[in-house]
CSV table of C-alpha atoms (C1' of nucleotides) in Angstrom, one decimal:
chain,number,residue,atom,x,y,z
A,1262,MET,CA,-101.2,10.7,251.2
A,1263,GLU,CA,-102.1,13.4,248.7
A,1264,GLU,CA,-103.9,13.0,245.5
A,1265,ARG,CA,-102.7,13.8,242.5
A,1266,HIS,CA,-104.2,14.4,239.0
A,1267,VAL,CA,-103.1,13.7,235.8
A,1268,GLY,CA,-105.8,13.8,232.7
A,1269,PRO,CA,-108.1,11.4,233.9
A,1270,LEU,CA,-105.9,9.1,236.3
A,1271,THR,CA,-105.4,10.1,240.1
A,1272,PHE,CA,-102.8,9.4,241.8
A,1273,ARG,CA,-102.1,8.5,245.8
A,1274,LEU,CA,-98.7,8.1,246.6
A,1275,ASP,CA,-96.9,7.5,250.2
A,1276,LEU,CA,-93.8,6.6,251.5
A,1277,SER,CA,-94.9,3.4,253.1
A,1278,GLN,CA,-93.9,1.2,249.7
A,1279,PRO,CA,-91.5,1.9,246.8
A,1280,LEU,CA,-93.1,4.8,244.5
A,1281,TYR,CA,-92.8,2.7,241.4
A,1282,GLU,CA,-94.9,-0.2,243.0
A,1283,GLN,CA,-97.8,2.3,243.5
A,1284,ILE,CA,-97.5,3.5,240.2
A,1285,LEU,CA,-97.9,0.1,238.9
A,1286,ARG,CA,-100.5,-1.1,240.9
A,1287,GLN,CA,-102.4,2.3,240.8
A,1288,MET,CA,-102.0,2.4,236.9
A,1289,SER,CA,-103.8,-1.2,237.0
A,1290,SER,CA,-106.3,-0.1,238.9
A,1291,ALA,CA,-107.3,3.2,236.7
A,1292,VAL,CA,-107.7,0.3,233.8
A,1293,ALA,CA,-109.3,-1.9,235.8
A,1294,ARG,CA,-112.0,0.8,236.8
A,1295,GLY,CA,-112.1,1.9,233.3
A,1296,GLU,CA,-110.6,5.3,233.9
A,1297,ILE,CA,-108.2,4.6,230.8
A,1298,ALA,CA,-109.8,2.8,228.1
A,1299,LEU,CA,-107.8,0.0,226.5
A,1300,GLY,CA,-104.9,1.4,223.6
A,1301,GLU,CA,-105.3,5.0,225.4
A,1302,LYS,CA,-102.0,7.1,225.6
A,1303,ILE,CA,-100.8,7.4,229.2
A,1304,PRO,CA,-98.5,10.4,230.6
A,1305,SER,CA,-95.1,10.5,229.1
A,1306,VAL,CA,-92.4,9.8,231.7
A,1307,ARG,CA,-91.6,13.4,232.2
A,1308,GLU,CA,-95.2,14.7,232.4
A,1309,LEU,CA,-96.0,12.1,234.7
A,1310,ALA,CA,-92.7,12.8,236.9
A,1311,GLN,CA,-93.9,16.5,237.2
A,1312,ALA,CA,-97.3,16.2,238.3
A,1313,LEU,CA,-96.0,13.6,241.1
A,1314,LYS,CA,-93.4,15.5,242.2
A,1315,ILE,CA,-91.1,12.5,241.8
A,1316,ASN,CA,-88.1,11.8,239.3
A,1317,PRO,CA,-88.4,10.7,236.0
A,1318,ASN,CA,-86.3,7.8,236.5
A,1319,THR,CA,-88.3,6.6,239.2
A,1320,VAL,CA,-91.4,7.0,236.8
A,1321,MET,CA,-89.3,5.3,233.9
A,1322,HIS,CA,-88.7,2.5,236.6
A,1323,ALA,CA,-92.6,2.0,236.5
A,1324,TYR,CA,-93.1,2.2,233.2
A,1325,LYS,CA,-90.5,-0.3,231.9
A,1326,GLU,CA,-92.3,-2.7,234.5
A,1327,MET,CA,-95.6,-2.3,233.0
A,1328,GLU,CA,-94.1,-2.8,229.7
A,1329,HIS,CA,-92.4,-5.6,230.9
A,1330,VAL,CA,-95.4,-7.5,232.5
A,1331,GLY,CA,-97.5,-6.5,229.2
A,1332,LEU,CA,-99.8,-3.7,230.7
A,1333,THR,CA,-98.3,-1.1,228.2
A,1334,GLU,CA,-97.0,-1.2,224.9
A,1335,THR,CA,-94.1,1.7,224.2
A,1336,ARG,CA,-93.7,3.6,220.9
A,1337,ARG,CA,-90.3,5.4,220.7
A,1338,GLY,CA,-91.0,8.7,220.1
A,1339,GLN,CA,-94.6,8.5,220.4
A,1340,GLY,CA,-95.5,7.6,223.9
A,1341,THR,CA,-96.6,4.9,225.9
A,1342,PHE,CA,-100.2,3.4,225.5
A,1343,ILE,CA,-101.9,0.6,227.6
A,1344,THR,CA,-102.4,-2.4,225.6
A,1345,THR,CA,-104.9,-3.2,223.4
A,1346,SER,CA,-105.4,-6.6,224.8
A,1347,GLN,CA,-108.2,-7.1,227.7
A,1348,GLU,CA,-106.7,-10.6,228.5
A,1349,ARG,CA,-103.5,-9.2,229.0
A,1350,VAL,CA,-104.4,-6.7,231.2
A,1351,ASN,CA,-106.7,-9.1,233.4
A,1352,GLN,CA,-103.5,-11.6,233.5
A,1353,PHE,CA,-101.2,-8.8,234.5
A,1354,ARG,CA,-103.6,-7.7,237.6
A,1355,THR,CA,-104.3,-11.0,238.5
A,1356,GLU,CA,-100.5,-11.8,238.8
A,1357,LEU,CA,-100.2,-8.8,241.0
A,1358,ALA,CA,-103.0,-9.9,243.1
A,1359,LYS,CA,-101.6,-13.4,243.5
A,1360,LYS,CA,-98.8,-12.1,245.1
A,1361,VAL,CA,-100.3,-9.9,247.3
A,1362,ILE,CA,-102.6,-12.6,248.1
A,1363,GLU,CA,-99.7,-15.2,248.9
A,1364,GLU,CA,-97.8,-13.1,250.9
A,1365,PHE,CA,-100.8,-11.7,253.2
A,1366,LEU,CA,-101.2,-15.6,253.9
A,1367,GLU,CA,-97.9,-16.4,254.3
A,1368,LYS,CA,-97.7,-13.9,256.8
A,1369,MET,CA,-101.0,-14.8,258.7
A,1370,GLY,CA,-99.8,-18.3,258.8
A,1371,SER,CA,-96.5,-17.5,260.3
A,1372,LEU,CA,-98.3,-15.8,262.8
A,1373,GLY,CA,-100.1,-19.4,263.5
A,1374,TYR,CA,-103.5,-18.2,262.2
A,1375,THR,CA,-106.2,-20.5,261.0
A,1376,TRP,CA,-108.0,-20.8,257.8
A,1377,SER,CA,-111.4,-19.4,259.5
A,1378,ASP,CA,-109.5,-17.2,261.7
A,1379,ILE,CA,-108.5,-15.1,258.9
A,1380,GLU,CA,-112.2,-15.4,257.6
A,1381,GLN,CA,-113.4,-13.9,260.3
A,1382,TYR,CA,-110.6,-11.3,260.9
A,1383,VAL,CA,-110.8,-10.1,257.7
A,1384,SER,CA,-114.5,-9.9,257.4
A,1385,GLN,CA,-114.3,-7.1,260.2
A,1386,TYR,CA,-112.3,-4.9,258.1
A,1387,LYS,CA,-115.3,-4.8,255.8
A,1388,GLY,CA,-116.1,-1.3,255.0
A,1389,GLY,CA,-112.5,0.3,255.5
A,1390,CYS,CA,-110.4,1.2,252.5
A,1391,VAL,CA,-111.7,-1.6,250.0
A,1392,ARG,CA,-115.1,-0.6,248.1
B,392,MET,CA,-86.8,-22.3,252.9
B,393,GLU,CA,-84.9,-24.7,255.8
B,394,GLU,CA,-86.5,-25.6,259.2
B,395,ARG,CA,-84.4,-24.5,262.2
B,396,HIS,CA,-84.9,-26.4,265.4
B,397,VAL,CA,-84.0,-24.7,268.9
B,398,GLY,CA,-85.4,-27.0,271.6
B,399,PRO,CA,-89.3,-26.9,271.2
B,400,LEU,CA,-89.1,-24.4,268.8
B,401,THR,CA,-89.0,-24.0,265.0
B,402,PHE,CA,-87.8,-21.7,262.7
B,403,ARG,CA,-88.0,-21.4,258.8
B,404,LEU,CA,-86.5,-18.3,257.3
B,405,ASP,CA,-86.1,-17.0,254.1
B,406,LEU,CA,-84.6,-14.0,252.0
B,407,SER,CA,-88.1,-12.4,250.8
B,408,GLN,CA,-88.7,-10.5,254.6
B,409,PRO,CA,-86.5,-8.9,257.0
B,410,LEU,CA,-85.4,-12.0,259.3
B,411,TYR,CA,-86.2,-9.9,262.4
B,412,GLU,CA,-89.3,-9.8,261.0
B,413,GLN,CA,-89.7,-13.5,260.7
B,414,ILE,CA,-88.3,-14.1,263.8
B,415,LEU,CA,-91.0,-12.0,265.4
B,416,ARG,CA,-93.9,-13.7,263.7
B,417,GLN,CA,-92.7,-17.1,264.3
B,418,MET,CA,-92.1,-16.7,268.0
B,419,SER,CA,-95.4,-14.8,268.3
B,420,SER,CA,-97.0,-18.1,266.5
B,421,ALA,CA,-95.0,-20.4,268.8
B,422,VAL,CA,-96.6,-18.8,271.6
B,423,ALA,CA,-99.9,-19.1,270.1
B,424,ARG,CA,-99.5,-22.5,269.3
B,425,GLY,CA,-98.4,-23.7,272.6
B,426,GLU,CA,-95.4,-24.6,271.5
B,427,ILE,CA,-93.9,-22.7,274.3
B,428,ALA,CA,-95.8,-21.6,277.3
B,429,LEU,CA,-96.2,-18.7,279.2
B,430,GLY,CA,-93.2,-17.5,281.3
B,431,GLU,CA,-90.9,-19.9,279.6
B,432,LYS,CA,-87.3,-18.8,279.0
B,433,ILE,CA,-86.3,-18.5,275.1
B,434,PRO,CA,-82.9,-19.3,273.5
B,435,SER,CA,-80.4,-16.8,274.2
B,436,VAL,CA,-79.5,-14.4,271.9
B,437,ARG,CA,-76.5,-16.3,270.9
B,438,GLU,CA,-77.9,-19.6,271.0
B,439,LEU,CA,-80.3,-18.6,268.7
B,440,ALA,CA,-78.2,-16.7,266.1
B,441,GLN,CA,-76.0,-20.0,266.4
B,442,ALA,CA,-78.7,-22.3,265.3
B,443,LEU,CA,-80.3,-20.1,262.4
B,444,LYS,CA,-77.3,-19.4,261.2
B,445,ILE,CA,-77.3,-15.6,261.5
B,446,ASN,CA,-75.7,-12.7,263.0
B,447,PRO,CA,-76.4,-12.3,266.8
B,448,ASN,CA,-77.4,-8.5,266.3
B,449,THR,CA,-80.0,-9.7,264.2
B,450,VAL,CA,-81.4,-11.8,266.8
B,451,MET,CA,-81.4,-9.1,269.1
B,452,HIS,CA,-82.7,-6.7,266.8
B,453,ALA,CA,-85.6,-9.2,266.9
B,454,TYR,CA,-85.7,-9.6,270.7
B,455,LYS,CA,-85.6,-6.1,271.4
B,456,GLU,CA,-88.7,-5.8,269.8
B,457,MET,CA,-90.3,-8.4,271.1
B,458,GLU,CA,-89.7,-6.8,274.5
B,459,HIS,CA,-90.5,-3.8,273.3
B,460,VAL,CA,-94.1,-4.5,272.2
B,461,GLY,CA,-94.4,-6.9,275.4
B,462,LEU,CA,-94.0,-10.3,274.1
B,463,THR,CA,-91.3,-11.0,276.2
B,464,GLU,CA,-89.7,-10.1,279.5
B,465,THR,CA,-85.4,-9.9,279.7
B,466,ARG,CA,-83.9,-10.3,282.7
B,467,ARG,CA,-80.3,-9.0,282.6
B,468,GLY,CA,-77.9,-12.1,283.1
B,469,GLN,CA,-80.7,-14.6,282.8
B,470,GLY,CA,-82.4,-14.5,279.8
B,471,THR,CA,-85.2,-13.4,277.9
B,472,PHE,CA,-88.4,-15.0,279.2
B,473,ILE,CA,-92.2,-15.1,277.4
B,474,THR,CA,-94.3,-12.6,278.9
B,475,THR,CA,-97.0,-14.2,281.9
B,476,SER,CA,-99.4,-12.3,280.5
B,477,GLN,CA,-101.8,-13.9,278.3
B,478,GLU,CA,-103.0,-10.6,277.4
B,479,ARG,CA,-100.2,-9.0,276.3
B,480,VAL,CA,-99.6,-12.3,274.4
B,481,ASN,CA,-103.0,-11.9,272.5
B,482,GLN,CA,-102.7,-7.9,271.9
B,483,PHE,CA,-99.4,-8.0,270.5
B,484,ARG,CA,-100.4,-10.9,268.0
B,485,THR,CA,-103.7,-9.3,267.0
B,486,GLU,CA,-101.5,-6.0,266.6
B,487,LEU,CA,-99.3,-7.8,264.3
B,488,ALA,CA,-102.2,-9.4,262.3
B,489,LYS,CA,-103.9,-6.1,262.1
B,490,LYS,CA,-101.0,-4.4,260.1
B,491,VAL,CA,-100.7,-7.5,257.9
B,492,ILE,CA,-104.4,-7.0,257.0
B,493,GLU,CA,-104.6,-3.3,256.3
B,494,GLU,CA,-101.5,-3.7,254.3
B,495,PHE,CA,-103.2,-6.5,252.4
B,496,LEU,CA,-106.7,-4.8,252.0
B,497,GLU,CA,-104.9,-1.4,250.9
B,498,LYS,CA,-102.6,-2.8,247.9
B,499,MET,CA,-106.0,-5.1,247.0
B,500,GLY,CA,-108.0,-1.6,246.9
B,501,SER,CA,-105.5,0.1,245.1
B,502,LEU,CA,-105.4,-2.7,242.4
B,503,GLY,CA,-109.1,-1.8,242.3
B,504,TYR,CA,-110.6,-5.0,243.8
B,505,THR,CA,-113.5,-4.6,245.3
B,506,TRP,CA,-114.4,-6.6,248.9
B,507,SER,CA,-116.6,-9.3,247.2
B,508,ASP,CA,-113.9,-9.9,244.5
B,509,ILE,CA,-111.2,-10.1,247.4
B,510,GLU,CA,-113.5,-12.4,249.8
B,511,GLN,CA,-114.2,-15.0,246.2
B,512,TYR,CA,-110.6,-14.5,245.8
B,513,VAL,CA,-109.2,-15.4,248.8
B,514,SER,CA,-111.5,-18.3,249.2
B,515,GLN,CA,-109.3,-19.9,246.1
B,516,TYR,CA,-106.6,-20.3,248.3
B,517,LYS,CA,-108.3,-22.4,251.2
B,518,GLY,CA,-105.8,-25.2,251.4
B,519,GLY,CA,-102.9,-23.7,251.0
B,520,CYS,CA,-100.1,-22.5,253.4
B,521,VAL,CA,-102.7,-21.8,256.1
B,522,ARG,CA,-104.3,-24.8,258.2
C,206,DT,C1',-86.2,22.2,212.2
C,207,DA,C1',-88.2,21.8,216.6
C,208,DA,C1',-91.1,20.1,220.1
C,209,DG,C1',-92.1,15.9,222.3
C,210,DT,C1',-91.6,11.0,223.1
C,211,DG,C1',-89.0,7.0,225.0
C,212,DT,C1',-84.2,5.4,226.2
C,213,DA,C1',-79.3,5.1,228.3
C,214,DT,C1',-75.6,6.2,231.3
C,215,DC,C1',-73.3,8.1,234.6
C,216,DA,C1',-72.8,9.9,239.5
C,217,DT,C1',-75.1,10.4,244.1
C,218,DA,C1',-77.6,9.7,248.0
C,219,DT,C1',-80.5,7.3,251.5
C,220,DC,C1',-82.1,3.8,254.1
C,221,DA,C1',-83.0,-0.7,255.9
C,222,DC,C1',-81.0,-4.7,256.7
C,223,DA,C1',-77.4,-7.7,258.0
C,224,DT,C1',-72.6,-8.5,259.3
C,225,DA,C1',-68.5,-8.6,262.3
C,226,DA,C1',-65.8,-7.7,266.2
C,227,DT,C1',-65.0,-6.1,270.7
C,228,DA,C1',-66.4,-4.7,275.2
C,229,DC,C1',-69.2,-4.2,279.2
C,230,DA,C1',-72.5,-5.2,283.0
C,231,DC,C1',-75.4,-8.5,285.4
C,232,DT,C1',-76.5,-13.4,287.5
C,233,DA,C1',-76.5,-17.9,289.1
C,234,DC,C1',-73.5,-21.5,290.4
C,235,DA,C1',-69.5,-24.5,291.5
D,1436,DT,C1',-64.1,-16.0,294.4
D,1437,DG,C1',-64.1,-17.0,289.8
D,1438,DT,C1',-66.3,-18.4,285.6
D,1439,DA,C1',-69.7,-19.2,282.3
D,1440,DG,C1',-73.6,-17.7,280.3
D,1441,DT,C1',-77.0,-14.2,280.0
D,1442,DG,C1',-78.4,-9.2,278.1
D,1443,DT,C1',-76.4,-4.7,276.3
D,1444,DA,C1',-74.0,-1.5,273.4
D,1445,DT,C1',-70.8,0.4,270.4
D,1446,DT,C1',-68.5,1.0,266.3
D,1447,DA,C1',-67.5,-0.3,261.4
D,1448,DT,C1',-68.4,-2.2,257.5
D,1449,DG,C1',-71.4,-4.1,253.4
D,1450,DT,C1',-75.0,-4.6,250.4
D,1451,DG,C1',-79.3,-4.0,248.1
D,1452,DA,C1',-83.5,-1.3,246.8
D,1453,DT,C1',-85.1,2.8,245.9
D,1454,DA,C1',-84.7,7.9,244.8
D,1455,DT,C1',-82.6,11.3,242.7
D,1456,DG,C1',-80.1,14.7,239.8
D,1457,DA,C1',-77.6,15.8,235.3
D,1458,DT,C1',-77.1,14.8,230.5
D,1459,DA,C1',-77.2,13.1,226.4
D,1460,DC,C1',-79.1,10.3,222.4
D,1461,DA,C1',-82.6,8.7,219.4
D,1462,DC,C1',-87.2,8.3,217.2
D,1463,DT,C1',-91.6,10.6,215.7
D,1464,DT,C1',-94.5,14.2,214.3
D,1465,DA,C1',-95.8,18.4,213.0
DNA sequence: TAAGTGTATCATATCACATAATACACTACA
DNA sequence: TGTAGTGTATTATGTGATATGATACACTTA
């Protein structure tokens, strides 16, 4: 629930979802919002772990995922950097969003909600946690 | 991925989400769709477990949840019945949907998506798993 | 050489989820 | 009254994802 700042980055972690997933999403968001530029260095594993008060291995987990999907590039001994490819960033974020949306629609569907139900329903939440 | 039929009810379980949650949602859906009427008896714990090829305790978990939120009423020695209160059914389904929607919006928000992004994005999925 | 990187590998702990087996209590009905 | 079918409770076990803790190694830069 609490905000943690690391350089230009801001994180807000809770226990409702895996920490490494939250790091993953919020790091992607930081890139999308332009809070960190392409090619930029992100905090080291140990630094972020200390700042977020979580275990380095957990950060490592997130970082490995980020590299695996092409959001970051790692240089041993130097650090971890946001990829220089805007295309990869977009693709990665899109993939994440796709999963989120599909899970959402599947759940609503299994609740018996029709398409127009969902459209109406969702619009009620305008002005909530989304900008 | 496979459909299982139990009387008038149909279930489709997979391993991506907790079984008891899927039962919960799909039972609610069945009521909403009118596949089972208010006050109607639903399959016994053992019967549903056998039909879905899962453990009775897992079905029990789902049934306890359903009773806890007021979707069902249980009569020891007789069985479990859908509540006779249409209001409770609606309320229950709405609560479930609310959680699903809030989780969805929170995730999209943490991905840096704006409101109009989401509206556009979601509309691309029209004709998918939702009716 | 030293400090700061990523990386690897142990072990351990917790929690949610599911299974398994068994027993008990209540109800309906032949 | 007995018996079958209900929900319920208990205890144990297993599994996988997640997170932690500690330590060591390899690489890069200054």
